[in-house]
Coordinates of C-alpha atoms and ligand atoms in Angstrom, one line a residue:
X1 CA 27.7 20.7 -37.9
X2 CA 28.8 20.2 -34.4
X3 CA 27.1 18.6 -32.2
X4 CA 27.3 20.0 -28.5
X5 CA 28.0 18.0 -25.8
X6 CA 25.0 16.8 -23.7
X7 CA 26.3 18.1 -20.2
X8 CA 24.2 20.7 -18.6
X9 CA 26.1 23.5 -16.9
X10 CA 25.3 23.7 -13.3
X11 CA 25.6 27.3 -12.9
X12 CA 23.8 27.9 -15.7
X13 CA 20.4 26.3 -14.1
X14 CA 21.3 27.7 -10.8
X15 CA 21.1 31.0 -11.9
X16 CA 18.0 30.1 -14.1
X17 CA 16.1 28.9 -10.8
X18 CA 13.2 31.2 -10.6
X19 CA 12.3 31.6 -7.0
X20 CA 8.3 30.7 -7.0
X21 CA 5.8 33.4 -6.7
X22 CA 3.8 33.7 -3.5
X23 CA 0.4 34.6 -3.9
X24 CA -1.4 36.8 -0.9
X25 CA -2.8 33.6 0.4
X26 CA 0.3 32.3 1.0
X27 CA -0.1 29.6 -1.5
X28 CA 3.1 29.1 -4.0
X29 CA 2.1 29.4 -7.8
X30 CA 3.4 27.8 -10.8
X31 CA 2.6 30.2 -13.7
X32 CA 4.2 29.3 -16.9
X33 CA 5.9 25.9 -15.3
X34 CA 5.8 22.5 -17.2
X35 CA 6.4 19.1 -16.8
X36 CA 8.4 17.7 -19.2
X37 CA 9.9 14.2 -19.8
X38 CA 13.5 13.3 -20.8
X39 CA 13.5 10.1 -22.7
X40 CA 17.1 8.7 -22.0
X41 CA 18.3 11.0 -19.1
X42 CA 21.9 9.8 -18.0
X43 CA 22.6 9.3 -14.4
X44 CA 25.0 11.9 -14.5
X45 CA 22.7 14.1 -15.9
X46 CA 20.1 13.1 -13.3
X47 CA 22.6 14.3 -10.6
X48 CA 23.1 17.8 -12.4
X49 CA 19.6 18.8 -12.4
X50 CA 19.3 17.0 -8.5
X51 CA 22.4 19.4 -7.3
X52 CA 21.0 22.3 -9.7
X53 CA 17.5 22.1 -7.2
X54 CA 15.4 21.3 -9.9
X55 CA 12.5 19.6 -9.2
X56 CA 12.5 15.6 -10.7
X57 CA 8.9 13.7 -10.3
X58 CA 10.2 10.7 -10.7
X59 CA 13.8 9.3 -12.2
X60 CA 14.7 6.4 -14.0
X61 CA 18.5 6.5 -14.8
X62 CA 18.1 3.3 -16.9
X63 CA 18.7 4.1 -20.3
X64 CA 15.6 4.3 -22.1
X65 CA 13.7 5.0 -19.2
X66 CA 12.5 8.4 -18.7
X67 CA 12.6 11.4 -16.3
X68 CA 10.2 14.0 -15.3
X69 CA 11.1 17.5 -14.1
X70 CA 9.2 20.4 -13.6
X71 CA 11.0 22.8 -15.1
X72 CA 10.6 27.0 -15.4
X73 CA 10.1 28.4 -19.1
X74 CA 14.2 29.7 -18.1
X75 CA 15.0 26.3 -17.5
X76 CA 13.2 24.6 -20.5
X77 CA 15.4 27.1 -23.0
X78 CA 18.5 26.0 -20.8
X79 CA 17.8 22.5 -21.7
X80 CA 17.0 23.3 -25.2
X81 CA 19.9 25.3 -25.4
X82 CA 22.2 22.3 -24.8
X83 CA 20.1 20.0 -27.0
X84 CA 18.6 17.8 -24.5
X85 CA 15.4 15.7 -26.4
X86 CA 11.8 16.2 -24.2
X87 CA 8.6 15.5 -24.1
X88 CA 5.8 17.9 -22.8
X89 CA 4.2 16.3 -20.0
X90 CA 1.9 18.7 -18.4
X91 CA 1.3 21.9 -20.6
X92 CA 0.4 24.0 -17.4
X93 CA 1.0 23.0 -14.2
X94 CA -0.8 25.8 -12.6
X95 CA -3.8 24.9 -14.2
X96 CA -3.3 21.5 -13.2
X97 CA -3.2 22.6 -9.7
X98 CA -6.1 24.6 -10.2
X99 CA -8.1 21.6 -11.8
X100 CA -7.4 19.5 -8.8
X101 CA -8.1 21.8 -6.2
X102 CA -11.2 22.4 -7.9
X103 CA -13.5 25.8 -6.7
X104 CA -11.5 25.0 -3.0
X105 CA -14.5 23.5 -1.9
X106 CA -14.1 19.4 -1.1
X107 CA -17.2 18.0 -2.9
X108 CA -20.1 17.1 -0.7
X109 CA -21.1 13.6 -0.3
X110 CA -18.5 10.8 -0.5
X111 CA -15.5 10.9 1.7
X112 CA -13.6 9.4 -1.5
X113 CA -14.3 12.0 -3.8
X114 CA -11.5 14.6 -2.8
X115 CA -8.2 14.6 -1.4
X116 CA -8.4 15.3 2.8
X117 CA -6.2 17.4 5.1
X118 CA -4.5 15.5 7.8
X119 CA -7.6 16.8 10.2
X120 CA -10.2 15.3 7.8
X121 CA -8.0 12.0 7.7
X122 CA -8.0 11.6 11.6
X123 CA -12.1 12.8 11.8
X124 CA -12.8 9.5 9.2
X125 CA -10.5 7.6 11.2
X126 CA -12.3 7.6 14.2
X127 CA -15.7 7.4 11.9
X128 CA -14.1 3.6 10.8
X129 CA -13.5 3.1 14.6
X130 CA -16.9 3.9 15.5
X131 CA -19.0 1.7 13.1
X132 CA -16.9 -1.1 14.0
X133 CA -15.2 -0.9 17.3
X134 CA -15.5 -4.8 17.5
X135 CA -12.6 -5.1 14.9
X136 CA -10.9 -1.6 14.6
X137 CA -9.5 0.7 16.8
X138 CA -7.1 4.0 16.8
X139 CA -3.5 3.8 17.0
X140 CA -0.8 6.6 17.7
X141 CA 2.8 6.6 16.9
X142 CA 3.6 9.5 18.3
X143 CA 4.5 13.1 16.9
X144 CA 6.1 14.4 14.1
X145 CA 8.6 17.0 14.4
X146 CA 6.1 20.2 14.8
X147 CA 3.9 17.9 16.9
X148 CA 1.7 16.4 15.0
X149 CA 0.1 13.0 15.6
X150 CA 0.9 10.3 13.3
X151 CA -2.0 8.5 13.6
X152 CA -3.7 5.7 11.8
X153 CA -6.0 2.4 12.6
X154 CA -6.2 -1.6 13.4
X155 CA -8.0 -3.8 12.0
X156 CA -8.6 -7.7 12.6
X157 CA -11.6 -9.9 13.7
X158 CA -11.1 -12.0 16.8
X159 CA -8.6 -13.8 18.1
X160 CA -4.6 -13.3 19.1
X161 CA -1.2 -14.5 17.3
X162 CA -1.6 -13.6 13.8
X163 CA 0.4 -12.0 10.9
X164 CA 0.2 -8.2 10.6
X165 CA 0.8 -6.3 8.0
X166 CA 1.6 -2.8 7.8
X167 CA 0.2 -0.4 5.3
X168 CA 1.4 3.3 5.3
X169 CA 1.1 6.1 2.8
X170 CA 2.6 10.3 2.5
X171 CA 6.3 9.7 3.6
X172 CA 6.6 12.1 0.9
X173 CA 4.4 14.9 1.1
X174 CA 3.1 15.7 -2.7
X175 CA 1.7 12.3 -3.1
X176 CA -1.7 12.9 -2.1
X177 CA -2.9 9.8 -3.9
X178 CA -0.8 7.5 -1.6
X179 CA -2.8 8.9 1.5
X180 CA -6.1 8.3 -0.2
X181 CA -5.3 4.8 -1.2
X182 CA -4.6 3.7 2.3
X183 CA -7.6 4.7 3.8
X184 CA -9.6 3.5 0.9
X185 CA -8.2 0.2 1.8
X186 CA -9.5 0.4 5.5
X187 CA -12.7 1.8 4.3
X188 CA -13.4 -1.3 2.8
X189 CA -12.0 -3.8 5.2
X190 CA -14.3 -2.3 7.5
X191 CA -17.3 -2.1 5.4
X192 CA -16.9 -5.4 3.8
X193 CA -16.1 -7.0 6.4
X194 CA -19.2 -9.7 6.9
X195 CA -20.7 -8.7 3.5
X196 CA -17.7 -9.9 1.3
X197 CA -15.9 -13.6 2.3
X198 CA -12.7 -12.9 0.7
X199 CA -12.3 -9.8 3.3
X200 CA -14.2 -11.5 6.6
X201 CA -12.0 -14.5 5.9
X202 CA -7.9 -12.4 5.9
X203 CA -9.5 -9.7 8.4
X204 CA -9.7 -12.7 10.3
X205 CA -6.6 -14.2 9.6
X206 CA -4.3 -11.0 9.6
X207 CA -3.6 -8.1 11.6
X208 CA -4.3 -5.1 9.5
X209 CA -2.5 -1.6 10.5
X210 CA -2.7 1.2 8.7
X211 CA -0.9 4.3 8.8
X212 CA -2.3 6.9 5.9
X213 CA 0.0 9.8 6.6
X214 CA 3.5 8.8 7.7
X215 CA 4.7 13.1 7.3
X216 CA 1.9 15.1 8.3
X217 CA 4.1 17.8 9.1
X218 CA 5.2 18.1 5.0
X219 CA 1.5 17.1 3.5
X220 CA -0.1 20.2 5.2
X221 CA 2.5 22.1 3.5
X222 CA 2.1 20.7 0.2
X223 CA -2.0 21.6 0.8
X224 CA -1.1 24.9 2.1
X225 CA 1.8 26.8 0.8
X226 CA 3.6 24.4 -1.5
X227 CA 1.9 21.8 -4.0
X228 CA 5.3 20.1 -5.2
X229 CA 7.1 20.1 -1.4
X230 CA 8.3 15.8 -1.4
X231 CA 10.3 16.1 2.2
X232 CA 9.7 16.6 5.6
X233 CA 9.8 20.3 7.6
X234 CA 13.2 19.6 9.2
X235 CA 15.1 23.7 9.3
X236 CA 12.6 24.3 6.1
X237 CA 15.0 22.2 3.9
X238 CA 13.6 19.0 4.7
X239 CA 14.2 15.7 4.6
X240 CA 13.9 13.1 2.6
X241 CA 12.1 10.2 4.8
X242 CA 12.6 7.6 2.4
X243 CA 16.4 8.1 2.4
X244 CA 16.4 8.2 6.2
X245 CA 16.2 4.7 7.0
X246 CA 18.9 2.7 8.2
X247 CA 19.3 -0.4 5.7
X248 CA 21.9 0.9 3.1
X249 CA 21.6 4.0 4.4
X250 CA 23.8 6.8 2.7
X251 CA 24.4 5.4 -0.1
X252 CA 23.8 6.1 -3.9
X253 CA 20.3 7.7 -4.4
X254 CA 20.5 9.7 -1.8
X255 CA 22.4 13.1 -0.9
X256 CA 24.0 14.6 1.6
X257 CA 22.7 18.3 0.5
X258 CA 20.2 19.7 2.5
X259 CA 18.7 21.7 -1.1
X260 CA 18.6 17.8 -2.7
X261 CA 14.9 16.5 -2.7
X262 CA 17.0 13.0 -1.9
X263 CA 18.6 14.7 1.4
X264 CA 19.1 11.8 3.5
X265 CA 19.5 14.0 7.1
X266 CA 22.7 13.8 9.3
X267 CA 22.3 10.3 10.4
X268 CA 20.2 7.5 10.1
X269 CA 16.6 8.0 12.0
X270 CA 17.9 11.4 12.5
X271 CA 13.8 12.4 11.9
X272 CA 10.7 11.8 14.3
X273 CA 8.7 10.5 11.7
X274 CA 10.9 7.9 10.6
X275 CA 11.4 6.9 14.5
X276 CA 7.6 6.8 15.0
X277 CA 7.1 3.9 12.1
X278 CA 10.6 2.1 13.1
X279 CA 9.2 1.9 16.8
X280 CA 6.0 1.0 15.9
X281 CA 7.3 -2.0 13.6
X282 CA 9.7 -2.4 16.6
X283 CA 6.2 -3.0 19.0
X284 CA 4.9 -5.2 16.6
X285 CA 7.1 -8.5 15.7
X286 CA 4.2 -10.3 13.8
X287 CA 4.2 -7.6 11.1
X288 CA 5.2 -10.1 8.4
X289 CA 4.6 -7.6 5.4
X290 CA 4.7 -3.8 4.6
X291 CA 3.5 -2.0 2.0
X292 CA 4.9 1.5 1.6
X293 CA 2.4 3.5 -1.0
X294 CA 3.9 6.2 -3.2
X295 CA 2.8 8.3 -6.5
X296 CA 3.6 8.2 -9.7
X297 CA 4.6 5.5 -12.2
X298 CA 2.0 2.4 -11.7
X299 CA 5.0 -0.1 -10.2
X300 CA 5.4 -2.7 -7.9
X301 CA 9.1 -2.4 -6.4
X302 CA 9.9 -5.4 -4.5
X303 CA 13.8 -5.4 -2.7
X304 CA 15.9 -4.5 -2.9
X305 CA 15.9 -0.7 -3.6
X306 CA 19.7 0.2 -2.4
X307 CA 21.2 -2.4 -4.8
X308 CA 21.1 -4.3 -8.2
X309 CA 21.9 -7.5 -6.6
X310 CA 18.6 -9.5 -5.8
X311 CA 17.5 -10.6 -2.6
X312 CA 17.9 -14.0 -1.1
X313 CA 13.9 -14.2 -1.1
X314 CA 13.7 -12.5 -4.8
X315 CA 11.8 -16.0 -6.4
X316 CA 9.1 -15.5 -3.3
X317 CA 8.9 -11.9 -4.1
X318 CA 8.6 -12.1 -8.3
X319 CA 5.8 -14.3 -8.1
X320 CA 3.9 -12.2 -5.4
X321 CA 5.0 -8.9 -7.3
X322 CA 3.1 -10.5 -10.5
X323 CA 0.5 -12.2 -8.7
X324 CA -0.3 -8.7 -7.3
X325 CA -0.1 -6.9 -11.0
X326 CA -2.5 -9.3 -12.2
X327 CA -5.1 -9.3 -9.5
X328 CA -4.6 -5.0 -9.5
X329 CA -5.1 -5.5 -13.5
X330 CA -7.8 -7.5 -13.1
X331 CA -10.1 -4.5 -11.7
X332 CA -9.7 -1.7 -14.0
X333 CA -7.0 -2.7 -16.8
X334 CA -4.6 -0.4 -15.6
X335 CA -1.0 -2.5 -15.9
X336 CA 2.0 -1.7 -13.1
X337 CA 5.2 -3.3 -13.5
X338 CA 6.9 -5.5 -11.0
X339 CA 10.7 -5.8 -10.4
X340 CA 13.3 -5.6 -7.6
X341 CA 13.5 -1.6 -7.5
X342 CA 17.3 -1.0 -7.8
X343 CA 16.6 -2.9 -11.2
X344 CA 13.6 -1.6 -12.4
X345 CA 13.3 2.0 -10.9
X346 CA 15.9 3.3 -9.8
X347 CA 18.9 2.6 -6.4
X348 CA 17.5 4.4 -3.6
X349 CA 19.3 4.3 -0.4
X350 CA 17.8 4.0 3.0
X351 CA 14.1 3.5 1.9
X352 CA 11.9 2.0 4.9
X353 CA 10.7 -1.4 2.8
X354 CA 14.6 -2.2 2.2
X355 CA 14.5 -2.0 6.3
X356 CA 11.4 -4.3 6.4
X357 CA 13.1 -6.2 5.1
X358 CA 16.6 -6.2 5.6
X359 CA 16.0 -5.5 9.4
X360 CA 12.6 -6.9 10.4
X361 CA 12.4 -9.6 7.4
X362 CA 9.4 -9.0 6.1
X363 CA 7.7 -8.2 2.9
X364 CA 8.7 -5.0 2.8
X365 CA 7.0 -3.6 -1.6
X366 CA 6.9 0.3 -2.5
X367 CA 3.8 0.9 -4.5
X368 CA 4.0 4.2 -6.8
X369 CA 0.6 4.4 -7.7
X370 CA -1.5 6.3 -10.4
X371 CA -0.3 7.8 -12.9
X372 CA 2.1 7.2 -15.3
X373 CA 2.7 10.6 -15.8
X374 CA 0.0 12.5 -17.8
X375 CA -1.2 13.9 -14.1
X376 CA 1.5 12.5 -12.6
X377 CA 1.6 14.0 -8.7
X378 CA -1.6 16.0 -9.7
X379 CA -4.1 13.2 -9.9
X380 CA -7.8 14.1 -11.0
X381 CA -9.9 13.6 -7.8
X382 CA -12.1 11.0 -10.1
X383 CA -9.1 8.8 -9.9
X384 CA -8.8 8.8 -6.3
X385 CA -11.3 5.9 -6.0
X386 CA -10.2 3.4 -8.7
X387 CA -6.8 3.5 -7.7
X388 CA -8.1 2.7 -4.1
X389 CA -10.0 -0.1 -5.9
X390 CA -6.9 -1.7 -8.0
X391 CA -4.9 -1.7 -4.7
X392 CA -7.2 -3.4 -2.8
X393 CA -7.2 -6.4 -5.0
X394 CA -3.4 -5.9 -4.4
X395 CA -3.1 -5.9 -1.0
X396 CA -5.5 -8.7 -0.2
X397 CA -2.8 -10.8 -2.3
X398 CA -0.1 -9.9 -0.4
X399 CA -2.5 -10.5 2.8
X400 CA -3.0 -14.1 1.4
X401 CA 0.4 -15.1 1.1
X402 CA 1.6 -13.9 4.8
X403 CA -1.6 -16.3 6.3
X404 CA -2.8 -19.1 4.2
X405 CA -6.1 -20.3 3.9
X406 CA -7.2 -22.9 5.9
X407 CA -4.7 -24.5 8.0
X408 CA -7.5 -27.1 9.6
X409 CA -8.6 -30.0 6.6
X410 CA -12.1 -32.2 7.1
X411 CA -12.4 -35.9 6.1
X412 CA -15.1 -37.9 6.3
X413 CA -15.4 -41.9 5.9
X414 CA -17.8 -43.3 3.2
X415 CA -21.2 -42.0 4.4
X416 CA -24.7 -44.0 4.5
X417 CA -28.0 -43.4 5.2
X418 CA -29.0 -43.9 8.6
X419 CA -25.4 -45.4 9.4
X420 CA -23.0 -43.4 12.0
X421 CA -19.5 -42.8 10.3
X422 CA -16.7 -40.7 11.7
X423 CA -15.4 -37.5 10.2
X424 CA -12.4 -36.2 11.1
X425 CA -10.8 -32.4 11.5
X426 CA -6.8 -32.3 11.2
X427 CA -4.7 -29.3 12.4
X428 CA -6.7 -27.5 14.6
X429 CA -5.7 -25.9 17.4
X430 CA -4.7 -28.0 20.1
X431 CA -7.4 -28.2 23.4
X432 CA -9.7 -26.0 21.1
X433 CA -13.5 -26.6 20.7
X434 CA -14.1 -27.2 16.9
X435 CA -17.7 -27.1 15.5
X436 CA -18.6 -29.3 12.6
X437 CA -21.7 -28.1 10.0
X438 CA -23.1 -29.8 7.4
X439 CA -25.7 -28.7 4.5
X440 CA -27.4 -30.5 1.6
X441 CA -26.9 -27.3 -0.5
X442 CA -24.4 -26.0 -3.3
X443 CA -21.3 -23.9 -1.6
X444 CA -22.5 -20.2 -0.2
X445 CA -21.1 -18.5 2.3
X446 CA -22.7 -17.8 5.6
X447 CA -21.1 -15.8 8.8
X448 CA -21.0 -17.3 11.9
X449 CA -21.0 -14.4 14.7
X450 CA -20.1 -16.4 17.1
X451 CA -16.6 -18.0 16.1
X452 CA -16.5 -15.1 13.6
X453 CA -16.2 -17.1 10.6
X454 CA -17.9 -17.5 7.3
X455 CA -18.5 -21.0 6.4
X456 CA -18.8 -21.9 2.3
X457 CA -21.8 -23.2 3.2
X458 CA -25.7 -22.4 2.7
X459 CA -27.8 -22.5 5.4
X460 CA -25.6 -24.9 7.8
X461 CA -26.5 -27.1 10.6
X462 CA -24.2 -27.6 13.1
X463 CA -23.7 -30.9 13.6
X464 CA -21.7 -31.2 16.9
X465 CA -18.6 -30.0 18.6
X466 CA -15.3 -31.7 20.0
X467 CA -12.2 -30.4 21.5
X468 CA -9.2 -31.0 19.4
X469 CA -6.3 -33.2 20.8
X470 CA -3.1 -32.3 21.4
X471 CA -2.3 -33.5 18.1
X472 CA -5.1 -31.2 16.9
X473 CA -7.3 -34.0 16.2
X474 CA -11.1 -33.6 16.9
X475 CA -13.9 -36.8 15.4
X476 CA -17.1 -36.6 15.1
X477 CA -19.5 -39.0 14.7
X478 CA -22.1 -38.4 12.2
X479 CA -25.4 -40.2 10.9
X480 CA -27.2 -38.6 8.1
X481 CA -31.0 -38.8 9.4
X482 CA -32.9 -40.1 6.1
X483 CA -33.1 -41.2 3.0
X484 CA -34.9 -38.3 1.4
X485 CA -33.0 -35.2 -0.2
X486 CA -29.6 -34.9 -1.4
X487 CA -27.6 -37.5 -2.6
X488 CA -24.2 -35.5 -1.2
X489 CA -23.8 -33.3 1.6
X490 CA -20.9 -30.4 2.1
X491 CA -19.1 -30.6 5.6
X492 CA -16.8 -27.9 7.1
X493 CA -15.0 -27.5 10.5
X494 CA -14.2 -24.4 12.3
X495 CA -12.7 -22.6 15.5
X496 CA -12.8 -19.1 16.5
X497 CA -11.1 -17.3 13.3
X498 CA -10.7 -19.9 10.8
X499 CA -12.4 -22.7 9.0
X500 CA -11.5 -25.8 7.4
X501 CA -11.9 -26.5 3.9
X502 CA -15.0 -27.4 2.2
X503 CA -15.5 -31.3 2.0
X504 CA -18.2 -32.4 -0.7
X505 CA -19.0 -35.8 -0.4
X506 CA -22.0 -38.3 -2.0
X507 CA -24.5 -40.2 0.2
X508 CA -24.2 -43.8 0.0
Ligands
0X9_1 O1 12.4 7.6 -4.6 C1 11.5 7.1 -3.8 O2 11.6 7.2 -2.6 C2 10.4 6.4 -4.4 N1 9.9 7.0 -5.6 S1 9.1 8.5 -5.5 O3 9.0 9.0 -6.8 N2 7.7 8.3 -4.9 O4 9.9 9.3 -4.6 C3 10.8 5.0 -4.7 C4 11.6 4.2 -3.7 C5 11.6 2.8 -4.0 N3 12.7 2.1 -4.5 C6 13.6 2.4 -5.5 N4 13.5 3.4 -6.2 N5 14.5 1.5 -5.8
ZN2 ZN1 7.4 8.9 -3.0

C-alpha cells in the first residue's frame, strides 16, 4: 500500500470553495458546514489551507497541537481524499448559529444574558456612567473606517497620577465573547465598587479604561450578514487588525493577501481602528498594562507573539501569567494555559500587546477566552457570564501587580493604658494630611467617603490627623482612654486613595 503524500493541492480547495449562500435577509448560511479539528497540522499545511481562503478558528502549528477549520462537506472529502487525520468539532454549524442566536429575540432581563450589538454596547455604557458618574465616565477614540465611534469607559475613584490599564475586546469581529467579557469587567468595577474591598481598594489605586469593541465596523457584520467575518471592512476584504500593528510588523503570521484572514494591510497603522487605540495609548503614558481579549482556546499569551525568543521581562510575566490562571481557576475550574505566545500559540506578527509592549513597555497579555473548542467562536449565551466572572479574578491580578498595596506602613511604640505613645505613618505623601483610626474590634472593612478608602477596620474612630513631612513622615500621639475593653487595638493610616496597612497591637 502506498501511502500518499500529506500535501493538500491548492487548486484543488480553491475550486472546492463553496461560495456561502445568502439568505433573503441578507444573513450568510452555513448549511452542511463543520468544524473540524486537525490533530498535528504542519505549518506548511497551515499556510495551504490560509492561501486556499479557508476559514482556520484558531491555529497551532506546533506539532501536536491542533487546528480548527470550518470546512464545506466539498472540502472535508478534499481533505479525506489526501488522508489528512480530523476530528469533528461542531457537527452543524448552522445549527450552532441558530442555537446562539436563539428565536432573534435578546432575552429580557439581564444585560449579560445575550450577546449586544455595538448600539446596545454604547446604550449600557452610558447606563455605567450614569449610576456612577463620580468614578466613571465616557471616552471616544474616534471613528472607525465607515464612521463609527469606537467608544468605551473610565473608571477610577479619586485622585490623580496613577497606573492605568487598558482593557479592550472585538479587534476581531467573530469573537463576540471578547466584547462581553470586557464590559462584564466594568459592570462590576462599577457595581462593586464600595460593596467589595478588593475592587474599592485597585479602582482606587488604578486607572481603569475600557474599550469593548475595538472594530465595530466588522462586529455588525459578523451580527448581520456574516457570523464567521474575523477582519475589519477595509475594500470588503478586510483587514486583519491584530497583524496591523507596528512591533514586528510583517512578518511571519501574517500575509500580505488581501483574501488571507491574517492580511496585515499595506503598511503598518494603515487602519482607523488600529490608529484610534495607538493614539489613545499614545494620550495616556500611565497605561502600565493591556489586556487584549480574544476567543477561543482558554490561554494566557504573554510576549512575545512575533518571536520564540522570550522577552527581557519574561520571569515578571510567567509568574503573573500563572498567578492569573490560578486566580481565573479559582472561580469556575475552568484551566487556560499561560506562555509567551510565539511559544505556546502560535508567531503572530504585528499584534497590538507585542506593541504594548515593545513600544509603550507595558504589560501588554492576549486573552483567548472560552472555549476550547466544542463552541468554539459560537459560545452558548449561558457562558457569557462565567467567563466574565473567571476574567475578572484575572484582571484584578494583573491590576495588583501594576499598583501595589499599601505604599504607606503604621507603627506604633509599646502602648499603655492611660499613657500617651507615639505612632508613626511612613511613606505617605509628602505635605499630605494623613488620618489615623483606631478600633478595639477584629479586621472588617469599612468605606470612608470622604478620602475614598476602605479601612480593614470595624467601626473606626478617627483618632487624629497630621500632615506628612517632606520625608512623608506624619506622628501622632495617642492615649488609649481606659482600662476597660480590649486588651489590643487595630490602627490604620490613610490619605485620599490609599491606606496603610493594618497594625494589630496588645494593650499594655
Ligand atoms: O491570531 C490572533 O490574532 C490571536 N488569536 S485569534 O484566534 N483570536 O485570532 C492571537 C494573537 C496572540 N499571539 C500569538 N498568537 N502569538
Ligand atoms: Zn482574535
Amino acid at each position: 500500500m502506498t501511502r500518499r503524500p500529506r500535501l493538500l493541492s491548492v487548486a484543488a480547495l480553491v475550486a472546492l470553495q463553496a461560495p456561502a449562500f445568502i439568505a433573503a435577509a441578507q444573513m450568510m448560511r452555513y448549511d452542511g458546514q463543520q468544524v473540524v479539528r486537525i490533530p498535528d497540522a504542519s505549518a506548511r499545511l497551515i499556510t495551504q489551507l490560509d492561501a486556499a481562503g479557508l476559514d482556520i478558528w484558531t491555529h497551532r502549528p506546533t506539532p501536536g497541537l491542533p487546528l480548527d477549520v470550518r470546512v464545506t462537506p466539498q472540502q472535508k472529502a478534499a481533505l479525506d481524499a489526501e488522508g489528512i487525520a480530523y476530528e469533528i468539532m461542531i457537527e452543524d454549524v448552522q445549527a450552532a448559529v441558530d442555537a446562539e442566536r436563539g428565536d432573534g429575540q435578546n432575552i429580557a432581563g439581564d444585560w449579560f444574558s445575550d450577546y449586544r450589538s455595538t448600539a446596545e454596547v454604547s446604550a449600557y455604557i452610558d447606563q455605567l456612567v450614569a449610576l456612577r458618574p463620580d468614578i466613571a465616565s465616557r471616552i471616544e477614540l474616534g471613528d472607525s473606517l465607515q464612521g463609527r465611534d469606537i467608544s468605551g469607559i473610565r473608571i477610577s475613584g479619586p485622585g490623580n497620577d496613577k497606573p492605568a490599564f487598558l482593557i479592550n475586546g472585538c479587534q476581531h469581529a467573530r469573537e463576540w465573547v471578547a466584547v462581553m467579557t470586557p464590559m462584564y469587567i466594568a459592570d462590576q468595577l462599577i457595581r462593586q465598587y464600595q460593596v467589595d474591598p478588593e475592587i474599592t481598594s485597585l479602582v482606587n489605586r488604578v486607572e481603569f479604561f475600557i474599550v469593548p469593541i475595538v472594530n465595530p465596523d466588522g462586529y455588525e457584520y459578523s451580527r448581520t450578514s456574516d457570523r464567521f467575518w474575523r477582519k475589519n471592512r477595509r475594500g470588503g476584504y478586510g483587514v486583519d487588525l491584530n497583524r496591523n500593528w507596528s512591533v514586528g510588523w510583517g512578518g511571519s503570521g501574517s500575509s500580505g493577501n488581501q483574501n488571507s484572514e491574517i492580511y496585515r494591510g499595506t503598511a503598518p497603522f494603515s487602519e482607523p481602528e488600529t490608529q484610534r487605540l495607538r493614539d489613545f495609548i499614545d494620550a495616556n503614558p500611565n497605561i502600565d498594562a493591556h489586556i487584549d481579549f480574544h476567543s477561543y482556546s482558554q490561554l494566557i499569551l504573554q510576549p512575545w507573539s512575533y518571536t520564540e525568543t522570550l522577552p527581557p521581562d519574561h520571569a515578571e510575566f510567567n509568574a503573573l501569567g500563572s498567578d492569573m490562571a490560578d486566580a481565573i481557576h479559582d472561580v469556575h475550574n475552568e484551566v487556560y494555559e499561560h506562555g509567551p505566545g510565539g511559544r505556546i500559540l502560535y508567531i503572530a506578527s504585528g499584534t497590538a500587546p507585542d506593541w504594548s509592549y515593545g513600544e509603550r513597555d507595558a504589560i501588554g497579555f492576549t486573552i483567548e477566552l472560552r472555549d476550547t473548542g466544542q463552541y468554539g467562536f459560537v459560545l452558548p449565551r449561558s457562558q457569557i457570564v462565567p467567563t466574565g466572572e473567571e476574567n475578572l479574578a484575572g484582571v484584578l491580578v494583573m491590576a495588583e501587580h501594576i499598583a501595589p498595596d499599601i505604599f504607606m506602613t503604621v507603627e506604633a511604640d509599646a502602648l499603655f493604658w492611660g499613657q500617651v505613645s507615639d505612632v508613626r505613618t511612613f511613606n505617605a505623601p509628602p505635605g499630605e494630611e494623613v488620618f489615623f483610626y483606631w478600633t478595639r474590634f477584629g479586621e472588617g472593612s469599612t468605606f470612608i467617603p470622604g478620602l475614598g478608602v476602605t479601612l480593614g477596620l470595624d467601626s473606626p474612630v478617627l483618632g487624629g490627623s497630621e500632615i506628612a513631612d517632606a520625608s512623608g513622615l506624619a506622628t501622632f500621639s495617642v492615649r488609649p482612654p481606659n482600662r476597660r475593653g480590649a486588651l489590643v487595638i487595630w490602627i490604620q493610616s490613610a490619605v485620599a486613595g490609599d491606606t496603610s496597612n493594618v497594625l494589630v497591637t496588645q494593650i499594655n
